[in-house]
Amino acid sequence: MMGKKREPRKTANRMRFWRSPLLPGILFMDGSCRDVVFSRHSHETYAFGVVEEGALGFRYRGRDFVATPGTVNLAVPGEIHDGRGASGEGWRYRMAYVDVAEMLRVTTGLREGEGPPFIAPGVLADAELARFFRGFHESLRTGGLDGLSASTAWTLFACHLLRRHGERTGERPSPLPSVGRVRSFLEENMDRNVSLEELASLVSASPWHLLRAFRRETGLPPHAYQIQLRIREAQRKLLAGTAPVQVAAEVGFADQSHLTRWFRRIVGTTPAAFLRDTGPARGTGPFPADDGPRTRSEGAPSPRRGVALEPSSESAGEEG
């Protein structure tokens, strides 16, 4: 008697954010996405990750990228990008969102010139660095690292990333004063409903000229930029333990459902789930690994053994 044909395992839609008291400047995430589509947005933080199953596609800095297992995907602060599945199975991945101040601190002495570290591509074909990140992420998540080993692993990852793939940013065009004033106004009045005409009158420009200049400089139209500001502030308030219904009112959304719709489109989960996972009493790991099987060949270390604290010297980029 022939058995039933086994159906391939389908990726579920779930994203779980968490923090470690060992590395307070980083927000971590484990996610699986079947049919999630992220709206265009940017981060205030650096975003580093690895795909474990499937493929993640996104447009970033004018190019289309696909992240697959064995690569490192990333976004630097302020760069607009989106996100979607690049295969029929969706994707499963791990991420770390790193404060700019933390990135500056850990890479002091490696950077040339001023300003935060810069890496141009959205996907790096660096299987060794991807394995290292995955092992570090998993060991921290399951409680396999102490304070010294956690900070050592994070420092090694950041420094090897920059030595192998970092670039000099060079001189960037000065921002238009009019756009800067509008951005500041939106930041100070994110909870207000404002019109394009009001913003244009603020800088004595026509709505059309302001819209073109704003999109050219920020990558987003003013209304989408305001939504992004609200979501960033909502994340900060949720991390502090504020209830979603209160957050919605404080950052300018019509109600909690309005907040939830936009939060899903940009963050990938609901405000309630984000609060549950990352609130002051939670989100510090370790917790059980229950989001699918992992193979040792993908670099998942045993929590008791910890993570290897040095990528191999053959490709460590010592001369780069």
mmCIF file of C-alpha atoms in Angstrom:
data_model
loop_
_atom_site.group_PDB
_atom_site.id
_atom_site.type_symbol
_atom_site.label_atom_id
_atom_site.label_comp_id
_atom_site.label_asym_id
_atom_site.label_seq_id
_atom_site.Cartn_x
_atom_site.Cartn_y
_atom_site.Cartn_z
ATOM 1 C CA MET A 1 0.000 0.000 0.000
ATOM 2 C CA MET A 2 1.432 3.312 -1.060
ATOM 3 C CA GLY A 3 1.581 6.092 1.497
ATOM 4 C CA LYS A 4 0.329 9.592 0.979
ATOM 5 C CA LYS A 5 2.544 11.980 -0.870
ATOM 6 C CA ARG A 6 4.172 14.276 1.656
ATOM 7 C CA GLU A 7 3.322 17.914 1.157
ATOM 8 C CA PRO A 8 6.168 20.414 1.458
ATOM 9 C CA ARG A 9 6.226 22.323 4.726
ATOM 10 C CA LYS A 10 4.680 25.737 4.292
ATOM 11 C CA THR A 11 6.233 28.768 5.895
ATOM 12 C CA ALA A 12 3.921 30.496 8.344
ATOM 13 C CA ASN A 13 3.624 34.247 8.877
ATOM 14 C CA ARG A 14 5.228 34.996 12.223
ATOM 15 C CA MET A 15 7.786 37.475 13.453
ATOM 16 C CA ARG A 16 9.104 37.475 17.000
ATOM 17 C CA PHE A 17 11.236 40.322 18.321
ATOM 18 C CA TRP A 18 13.406 40.006 21.385
ATOM 19 C CA ARG A 19 16.207 41.711 23.270
ATOM 20 C CA SER A 20 19.198 40.485 25.236
ATOM 21 C CA PRO A 21 20.420 42.288 28.364
ATOM 22 C CA LEU A 22 23.928 41.366 27.192
ATOM 23 C CA LEU A 23 23.637 43.605 24.095
ATOM 24 C CA PRO A 24 21.129 46.370 24.889
ATOM 25 C CA GLY A 25 21.900 48.355 21.724
ATOM 26 C CA ILE A 26 20.458 45.630 19.467
ATOM 27 C CA LEU A 27 16.901 44.433 18.799
ATOM 28 C CA PHE A 28 16.766 40.858 17.491
ATOM 29 C CA MET A 29 14.108 39.084 15.446
ATOM 30 C CA ASP A 30 13.247 35.575 14.259
ATOM 31 C CA GLY A 31 10.749 35.606 11.410
ATOM 32 C CA SER A 32 8.952 33.384 8.955
ATOM 33 C CA CYS A 33 6.913 34.860 6.122
ATOM 34 C CA ARG A 34 4.678 33.043 3.652
ATOM 35 C CA ASP A 35 2.976 35.932 1.851
ATOM 36 C CA VAL A 36 4.137 39.060 3.678
ATOM 37 C CA VAL A 37 4.808 42.182 1.608
ATOM 38 C CA PHE A 38 6.642 45.004 3.360
ATOM 39 C CA SER A 39 5.841 48.572 2.320
ATOM 40 C CA ARG A 40 8.683 50.876 1.319
ATOM 41 C CA HIS A 41 10.383 52.132 4.460
ATOM 42 C CA SER A 42 13.735 52.776 6.076
ATOM 43 C CA HIS A 43 15.231 52.141 9.496
ATOM 44 C CA GLU A 44 16.880 54.442 12.006
ATOM 45 C CA THR A 45 19.121 51.472 12.756
ATOM 46 C CA TYR A 46 21.374 49.167 10.790
ATOM 47 C CA ALA A 47 19.571 45.952 9.826
ATOM 48 C CA PHE A 48 21.584 42.732 9.385
ATOM 49 C CA GLY A 49 20.162 39.279 8.719
ATOM 50 C CA VAL A 50 20.424 35.836 7.201
ATOM 51 C CA VAL A 51 17.801 33.808 5.361
ATOM 52 C CA GLU A 52 17.504 30.208 6.565
ATOM 53 C CA GLU A 53 14.885 28.901 4.129
ATOM 54 C CA GLY A 54 13.372 30.248 0.931
ATOM 55 C CA ALA A 55 14.295 33.597 -0.579
ATOM 56 C CA LEU A 56 13.724 37.253 0.328
ATOM 57 C CA GLY A 57 13.500 39.795 -2.477
ATOM 58 C CA PHE A 58 13.725 43.551 -2.031
ATOM 59 C CA ARG A 59 14.543 46.744 -3.887
ATOM 60 C CA TYR A 60 17.305 48.755 -2.280
ATOM 61 C CA ARG A 61 19.363 51.729 -3.472
ATOM 62 C CA GLY A 62 17.979 51.431 -7.003
ATOM 63 C CA ARG A 63 18.686 47.696 -7.400
ATOM 64 C CA ASP A 64 16.733 44.485 -6.947
ATOM 65 C CA PHE A 65 18.297 41.973 -4.550
ATOM 66 C CA VAL A 66 17.470 38.389 -3.561
ATOM 67 C CA ALA A 67 18.765 37.024 -0.259
ATOM 68 C CA THR A 68 19.061 33.243 0.016
ATOM 69 C CA PRO A 69 20.682 30.897 2.559
ATOM 70 C CA GLY A 70 24.407 31.540 2.738
ATOM 71 C CA THR A 71 24.155 35.290 2.164
ATOM 72 C CA VAL A 72 23.942 38.292 4.500
ATOM 73 C CA ASN A 73 21.175 40.800 3.827
ATOM 74 C CA LEU A 74 21.365 44.306 5.209
ATOM 75 C CA ALA A 75 20.125 47.884 5.121
ATOM 76 C CA VAL A 76 21.923 50.949 6.415
ATOM 77 C CA PRO A 77 20.057 53.701 8.279
ATOM 78 C CA GLY A 78 17.877 55.924 6.137
ATOM 79 C CA GLU A 79 17.953 53.814 2.948
ATOM 80 C CA ILE A 80 14.500 53.041 1.567
ATOM 81 C CA HIS A 81 13.661 49.412 0.795
ATOM 82 C CA ASP A 82 10.713 47.024 0.615
ATOM 83 C CA GLY A 83 10.438 43.250 1.075
ATOM 84 C CA ARG A 84 8.635 40.264 -0.407
ATOM 85 C CA GLY A 85 9.013 36.567 -1.051
ATOM 86 C CA ALA A 86 11.185 35.687 -4.049
ATOM 87 C CA SER A 87 9.985 32.078 -4.199
ATOM 88 C CA GLY A 88 6.675 30.299 -3.784
ATOM 89 C CA GLU A 89 7.612 28.973 -0.340
ATOM 90 C CA GLY A 90 8.156 32.324 1.375
ATOM 91 C CA TRP A 91 11.193 32.691 3.597
ATOM 92 C CA ARG A 92 12.456 32.199 7.141
ATOM 93 C CA TYR A 93 15.152 34.483 8.529
ATOM 94 C CA ARG A 94 16.924 36.081 11.479
ATOM 95 C CA MET A 95 17.622 39.793 11.898
ATOM 96 C CA ALA A 96 19.467 42.205 14.187
ATOM 97 C CA TYR A 97 18.605 45.911 14.294
ATOM 98 C CA VAL A 98 21.614 47.832 15.607
ATOM 99 C CA ASP A 99 21.561 51.395 16.952
ATOM 100 C CA VAL A 100 23.864 53.777 15.085
ATOM 101 C CA ALA A 101 25.621 54.681 18.351
ATOM 102 C CA GLU A 102 26.336 50.993 18.990
ATOM 103 C CA MET A 103 27.713 50.510 15.475
ATOM 104 C CA LEU A 104 29.930 53.555 15.849
ATOM 105 C CA ARG A 105 31.191 52.351 19.221
ATOM 106 C CA VAL A 106 32.086 48.846 18.138
ATOM 107 C CA THR A 107 33.806 49.852 14.868
ATOM 108 C CA THR A 108 35.917 52.711 16.245
ATOM 109 C CA GLY A 109 39.352 52.556 14.661
ATOM 110 C CA LEU A 110 38.223 50.685 11.536
ATOM 111 C CA ARG A 111 36.467 53.528 9.739
ATOM 112 C CA GLU A 112 38.075 56.116 7.500
ATOM 113 C CA GLY A 113 36.690 59.613 7.717
ATOM 114 C CA GLU A 114 33.679 60.727 9.671
ATOM 115 C CA GLY A 115 30.158 59.417 9.775
ATOM 116 C CA PRO A 116 28.603 56.015 10.386
ATOM 117 C CA PRO A 117 29.946 52.889 8.623
ATOM 118 C CA PHE A 118 28.540 52.328 5.129
ATOM 119 C CA ILE A 119 28.019 49.099 3.166
ATOM 120 C CA ALA A 120 26.565 49.609 -0.307
ATOM 121 C CA PRO A 121 25.049 46.247 -1.434
ATOM 122 C CA GLY A 122 21.829 44.947 0.084
ATOM 123 C CA VAL A 123 23.030 41.322 -0.147
ATOM 124 C CA LEU A 124 26.543 40.028 0.520
ATOM 125 C CA ALA A 125 27.636 36.660 -0.921
ATOM 126 C CA ASP A 126 29.650 35.756 2.175
ATOM 127 C CA ALA A 127 28.682 32.281 3.387
ATOM 128 C CA GLU A 128 31.222 32.277 6.209
ATOM 129 C CA LEU A 129 29.987 35.553 7.662
ATOM 130 C CA ALA A 130 26.394 34.338 7.281
ATOM 131 C CA ARG A 131 27.177 31.170 9.277
ATOM 132 C CA PHE A 132 28.938 33.232 11.922
ATOM 133 C CA PHE A 133 25.955 35.589 12.291
ATOM 134 C CA ARG A 134 23.529 32.682 12.474
ATOM 135 C CA GLY A 135 25.552 30.904 15.148
ATOM 136 C CA PHE A 136 25.916 34.086 17.195
ATOM 137 C CA HIS A 137 22.198 34.864 16.889
ATOM 138 C CA GLU A 138 21.148 31.340 17.884
ATOM 139 C CA SER A 139 23.561 31.067 20.808
ATOM 140 C CA LEU A 140 22.432 34.406 22.200
ATOM 141 C CA ARG A 141 18.797 33.451 21.714
ATOM 142 C CA THR A 142 19.095 30.171 23.594
ATOM 143 C CA GLY A 143 21.238 31.473 26.452
ATOM 144 C CA GLY A 144 24.480 29.886 25.251
ATOM 145 C CA LEU A 145 26.614 33.020 25.694
ATOM 146 C CA ASP A 146 27.781 35.006 28.701
ATOM 147 C CA GLY A 147 28.436 38.735 28.626
ATOM 148 C CA LEU A 148 32.038 38.541 27.435
ATOM 149 C CA SER A 149 31.414 35.957 24.711
ATOM 150 C CA ALA A 150 28.303 37.825 23.481
ATOM 151 C CA SER A 151 30.103 41.158 23.171
ATOM 152 C CA THR A 152 33.116 39.440 21.590
ATOM 153 C CA ALA A 153 31.005 37.660 18.975
ATOM 154 C CA TRP A 154 29.089 40.826 18.123
ATOM 155 C CA THR A 155 32.291 42.876 17.832
ATOM 156 C CA LEU A 156 33.906 40.277 15.582
ATOM 157 C CA PHE A 157 30.873 40.130 13.297
ATOM 158 C CA ALA A 158 30.630 43.918 12.961
ATOM 159 C CA CYS A 159 34.345 44.388 12.390
ATOM 160 C CA HIS A 160 34.714 41.550 9.874
ATOM 161 C CA LEU A 161 31.632 42.858 8.066
ATOM 162 C CA LEU A 162 33.152 46.310 7.787
ATOM 163 C CA ARG A 163 36.651 45.104 6.861
ATOM 164 C CA ARG A 164 35.355 42.867 4.107
ATOM 165 C CA HIS A 165 32.501 44.946 2.728
ATOM 166 C CA GLY A 166 32.638 48.471 4.145
ATOM 167 C CA GLU A 167 33.084 51.458 1.856
ATOM 168 C CA ARG A 168 34.010 55.073 2.172
ATOM 169 C CA THR A 169 30.898 57.196 1.824
ATOM 170 C CA GLY A 170 32.667 60.212 0.353
ATOM 171 C CA GLU A 171 31.034 63.599 0.115
ATOM 172 C CA ARG A 172 27.267 63.498 -0.035
ATOM 173 C CA PRO A 173 25.165 66.333 -1.449
ATOM 174 C CA SER A 174 23.977 68.781 1.167
ATOM 175 C CA PRO A 175 20.280 68.330 1.932
ATOM 176 C CA LEU A 176 17.923 70.988 0.639
ATOM 177 C CA PRO A 177 17.058 73.384 3.457
ATOM 178 C CA SER A 178 13.390 73.333 2.478
ATOM 179 C CA VAL A 179 13.193 69.535 2.763
ATOM 180 C CA GLY A 180 15.049 69.634 6.053
ATOM 181 C CA ARG A 181 12.535 72.108 7.469
ATOM 182 C CA VAL A 182 9.621 69.961 6.324
ATOM 183 C CA ARG A 183 11.180 66.830 7.837
ATOM 184 C CA SER A 184 11.695 68.635 11.139
ATOM 185 C CA PHE A 185 8.121 69.887 11.062
ATOM 186 C CA LEU A 186 6.788 66.375 10.464
ATOM 187 C CA GLU A 187 8.937 64.974 13.268
ATOM 188 C CA GLU A 188 7.627 67.600 15.679
ATOM 189 C CA ASN A 189 4.023 67.187 14.517
ATOM 190 C CA MET A 190 3.797 63.483 13.677
ATOM 191 C CA ASP A 191 0.504 63.149 15.568
ATOM 192 C CA ARG A 192 -1.159 65.884 13.492
ATOM 193 C CA ASN A 193 -3.022 65.518 10.231
ATOM 194 C CA VAL A 194 -1.323 67.973 7.872
ATOM 195 C CA SER A 195 -1.828 68.668 4.186
ATOM 196 C CA LEU A 196 0.708 68.937 1.388
ATOM 197 C CA GLU A 197 -0.384 72.544 0.922
ATOM 198 C CA GLU A 198 0.436 73.334 4.557
ATOM 199 C CA LEU A 199 3.901 71.822 4.188
ATOM 200 C CA ALA A 200 4.508 73.684 0.936
ATOM 201 C CA SER A 201 3.490 77.008 2.427
ATOM 202 C CA LEU A 202 5.913 76.371 5.277
ATOM 203 C CA VAL A 203 8.839 76.641 2.829
ATOM 204 C CA SER A 204 7.232 78.962 0.239
ATOM 205 C CA ALA A 205 7.116 76.319 -2.486
ATOM 206 C CA SER A 206 4.393 74.895 -4.644
ATOM 207 C CA PRO A 207 2.986 71.533 -3.531
ATOM 208 C CA TRP A 208 4.328 69.921 -6.712
ATOM 209 C CA HIS A 209 7.870 71.245 -6.281
ATOM 210 C CA LEU A 210 7.946 70.267 -2.605
ATOM 211 C CA LEU A 211 6.663 66.777 -3.412
ATOM 212 C CA ARG A 212 9.358 66.241 -6.054
ATOM 213 C CA ALA A 213 12.161 67.561 -3.841
ATOM 214 C CA PHE A 214 10.984 65.587 -0.805
ATOM 215 C CA ARG A 215 10.741 62.302 -2.697
ATOM 216 C CA ARG A 216 14.108 62.858 -4.358
ATOM 217 C CA GLU A 217 15.829 63.390 -1.022
ATOM 218 C CA THR A 218 14.024 60.948 1.287
ATOM 219 C CA GLY A 219 12.762 58.300 -1.129
ATOM 220 C CA LEU A 220 9.216 58.708 0.165
ATOM 221 C CA PRO A 221 6.389 61.204 -0.295
ATOM 222 C CA PRO A 222 5.569 63.277 2.812
ATOM 223 C CA HIS A 223 2.542 61.228 3.859
ATOM 224 C CA ALA A 224 4.512 57.947 3.771
ATOM 225 C CA TYR A 225 7.384 59.619 5.617
ATOM 226 C CA GLN A 226 4.961 60.700 8.361
ATOM 227 C CA ILE A 227 3.585 57.170 8.643
ATOM 228 C CA GLN A 228 7.137 55.861 9.030
ATOM 229 C CA LEU A 229 7.834 58.397 11.781
ATOM 230 C CA ARG A 230 4.693 57.258 13.589
ATOM 231 C CA ILE A 231 5.660 53.593 13.351
ATOM 232 C CA ARG A 232 9.163 54.295 14.678
ATOM 233 C CA GLU A 233 7.722 56.204 17.627
ATOM 234 C CA ALA A 234 5.167 53.440 18.166
ATOM 235 C CA GLN A 235 8.004 50.894 18.388
ATOM 236 C CA ARG A 236 9.800 53.020 20.982
ATOM 237 C CA LYS A 237 6.649 53.324 23.090
ATOM 238 C CA LEU A 238 5.878 49.607 22.820
ATOM 239 C CA LEU A 239 9.437 48.766 23.842
ATOM 240 C CA ALA A 240 8.822 50.928 26.922
ATOM 241 C CA GLY A 241 5.679 48.914 27.719
ATOM 242 C CA THR A 242 2.922 51.267 26.536
ATOM 243 C CA ALA A 243 -0.333 49.549 25.518
ATOM 244 C CA PRO A 244 -1.139 49.565 21.765
ATOM 245 C CA VAL A 245 -4.407 51.458 22.171
ATOM 246 C CA GLN A 246 -2.577 54.258 23.994
ATOM 247 C CA VAL A 247 0.257 54.205 21.466
ATOM 248 C CA ALA A 248 -2.188 54.626 18.580
ATOM 249 C CA ALA A 249 -3.641 57.771 20.129
ATOM 250 C CA GLU A 250 -0.276 59.251 21.085
ATOM 251 C CA VAL A 251 1.407 58.885 17.696
ATOM 252 C CA GLY A 252 -1.498 60.069 15.579
ATOM 253 C CA PHE A 253 -3.342 57.014 14.255
ATOM 254 C CA ALA A 254 -7.130 57.085 14.130
ATOM 255 C CA ASP A 255 -7.425 54.005 16.343
ATOM 256 C CA GLN A 256 -5.651 50.778 17.256
ATOM 257 C CA SER A 257 -6.757 48.982 14.089
ATOM 258 C CA HIS A 258 -5.280 51.782 11.973
ATOM 259 C CA LEU A 259 -1.979 51.419 13.861
ATOM 260 C CA THR A 260 -2.093 47.645 13.456
ATOM 261 C CA ARG A 261 -2.572 47.796 9.678
ATOM 262 C CA TRP A 262 0.452 50.042 9.162
ATOM 263 C CA PHE A 263 2.556 48.277 11.786
ATOM 264 C CA ARG A 264 2.079 44.980 9.943
ATOM 265 C CA ARG A 265 3.039 46.539 6.598
ATOM 266 C CA ILE A 266 6.297 48.000 7.925
ATOM 267 C CA VAL A 267 7.352 45.851 10.899
ATOM 268 C CA GLY A 268 5.721 42.561 9.878
ATOM 269 C CA THR A 269 3.856 41.806 13.103
ATOM 270 C CA THR A 270 1.117 43.343 15.234
ATOM 271 C CA PRO A 271 1.725 45.966 17.932
ATOM 272 C CA ALA A 272 0.276 43.588 20.545
ATOM 273 C CA ALA A 273 2.686 40.802 19.556
ATOM 274 C CA PHE A 274 5.608 43.231 19.475
ATOM 275 C CA LEU A 275 4.730 44.453 22.978
ATOM 276 C CA ARG A 276 4.317 40.892 24.252
ATOM 277 C CA ASP A 277 7.734 39.844 22.938
ATOM 278 C CA THR A 278 9.772 42.942 23.748
ATOM 279 C CA GLY A 279 8.086 44.703 26.673
ATOM 280 C CA PRO A 280 10.151 45.520 29.778
ATOM 281 C CA ALA A 281 9.357 42.170 31.416
ATOM 282 C CA ARG A 282 9.936 40.121 28.248
ATOM 283 C CA GLY A 283 12.071 39.933 25.171
ATOM 284 C CA THR A 284 15.343 39.164 26.928
ATOM 285 C CA GLY A 285 15.739 35.482 25.969
ATOM 286 C CA PRO A 286 16.503 32.700 26.168
ATOM 287 C CA PHE A 287 13.326 30.950 25.067
ATOM 288 C CA PRO A 288 12.551 27.611 23.415
ATOM 289 C CA ALA A 289 13.387 27.228 19.746
ATOM 290 C CA ASP A 290 9.997 26.398 18.267
ATOM 291 C CA ASP A 291 10.024 28.011 14.830
ATOM 292 C CA GLY A 292 11.064 25.071 12.724
ATOM 293 C CA PRO A 293 13.907 22.596 12.346
ATOM 294 C CA ARG A 294 17.507 23.706 12.061
ATOM 295 C CA THR A 295 20.408 21.769 10.662
ATOM 296 C CA ARG A 296 23.891 21.729 12.166
ATOM 297 C CA SER A 297 25.287 22.289 8.681
ATOM 298 C CA GLU A 298 23.669 25.730 8.625
ATOM 299 C CA GLY A 299 25.864 26.759 11.522
ATOM 300 C CA ALA A 300 23.548 26.456 14.528
ATOM 301 C CA PRO A 301 25.803 25.902 17.549
ATOM 302 C CA SER A 302 24.970 23.861 20.585
ATOM 303 C CA PRO A 303 23.985 26.252 23.391
ATOM 304 C CA ARG A 304 26.434 24.460 25.689
ATOM 305 C CA ARG A 305 29.296 24.837 23.237
ATOM 306 C CA GLY A 306 28.534 28.422 22.245
ATOM 307 C CA VAL A 307 29.503 30.141 19.018
ATOM 308 C CA ALA A 308 32.912 30.046 17.367
ATOM 309 C CA LEU A 309 34.465 33.425 18.092
ATOM 310 C CA GLU A 310 36.602 33.823 14.982
ATOM 311 C CA PRO A 311 35.834 33.393 11.277
ATOM 312 C CA SER A 312 38.569 31.504 9.464
ATOM 313 C CA SER A 313 41.720 33.472 8.705
ATOM 314 C CA GLU A 314 41.711 32.502 5.023
ATOM 315 C CA SER A 315 38.894 34.925 4.181
ATOM 316 C CA ALA A 316 38.838 37.225 7.164
ATOM 317 C CA GLY A 317 39.830 40.193 5.058
ATOM 318 C CA GLU A 318 42.876 41.137 7.130
ATOM 319 C CA GLU A 319 44.287 43.175 4.268
ATOM 320 C CA GLY A 320 40.981 44.790 3.252
#
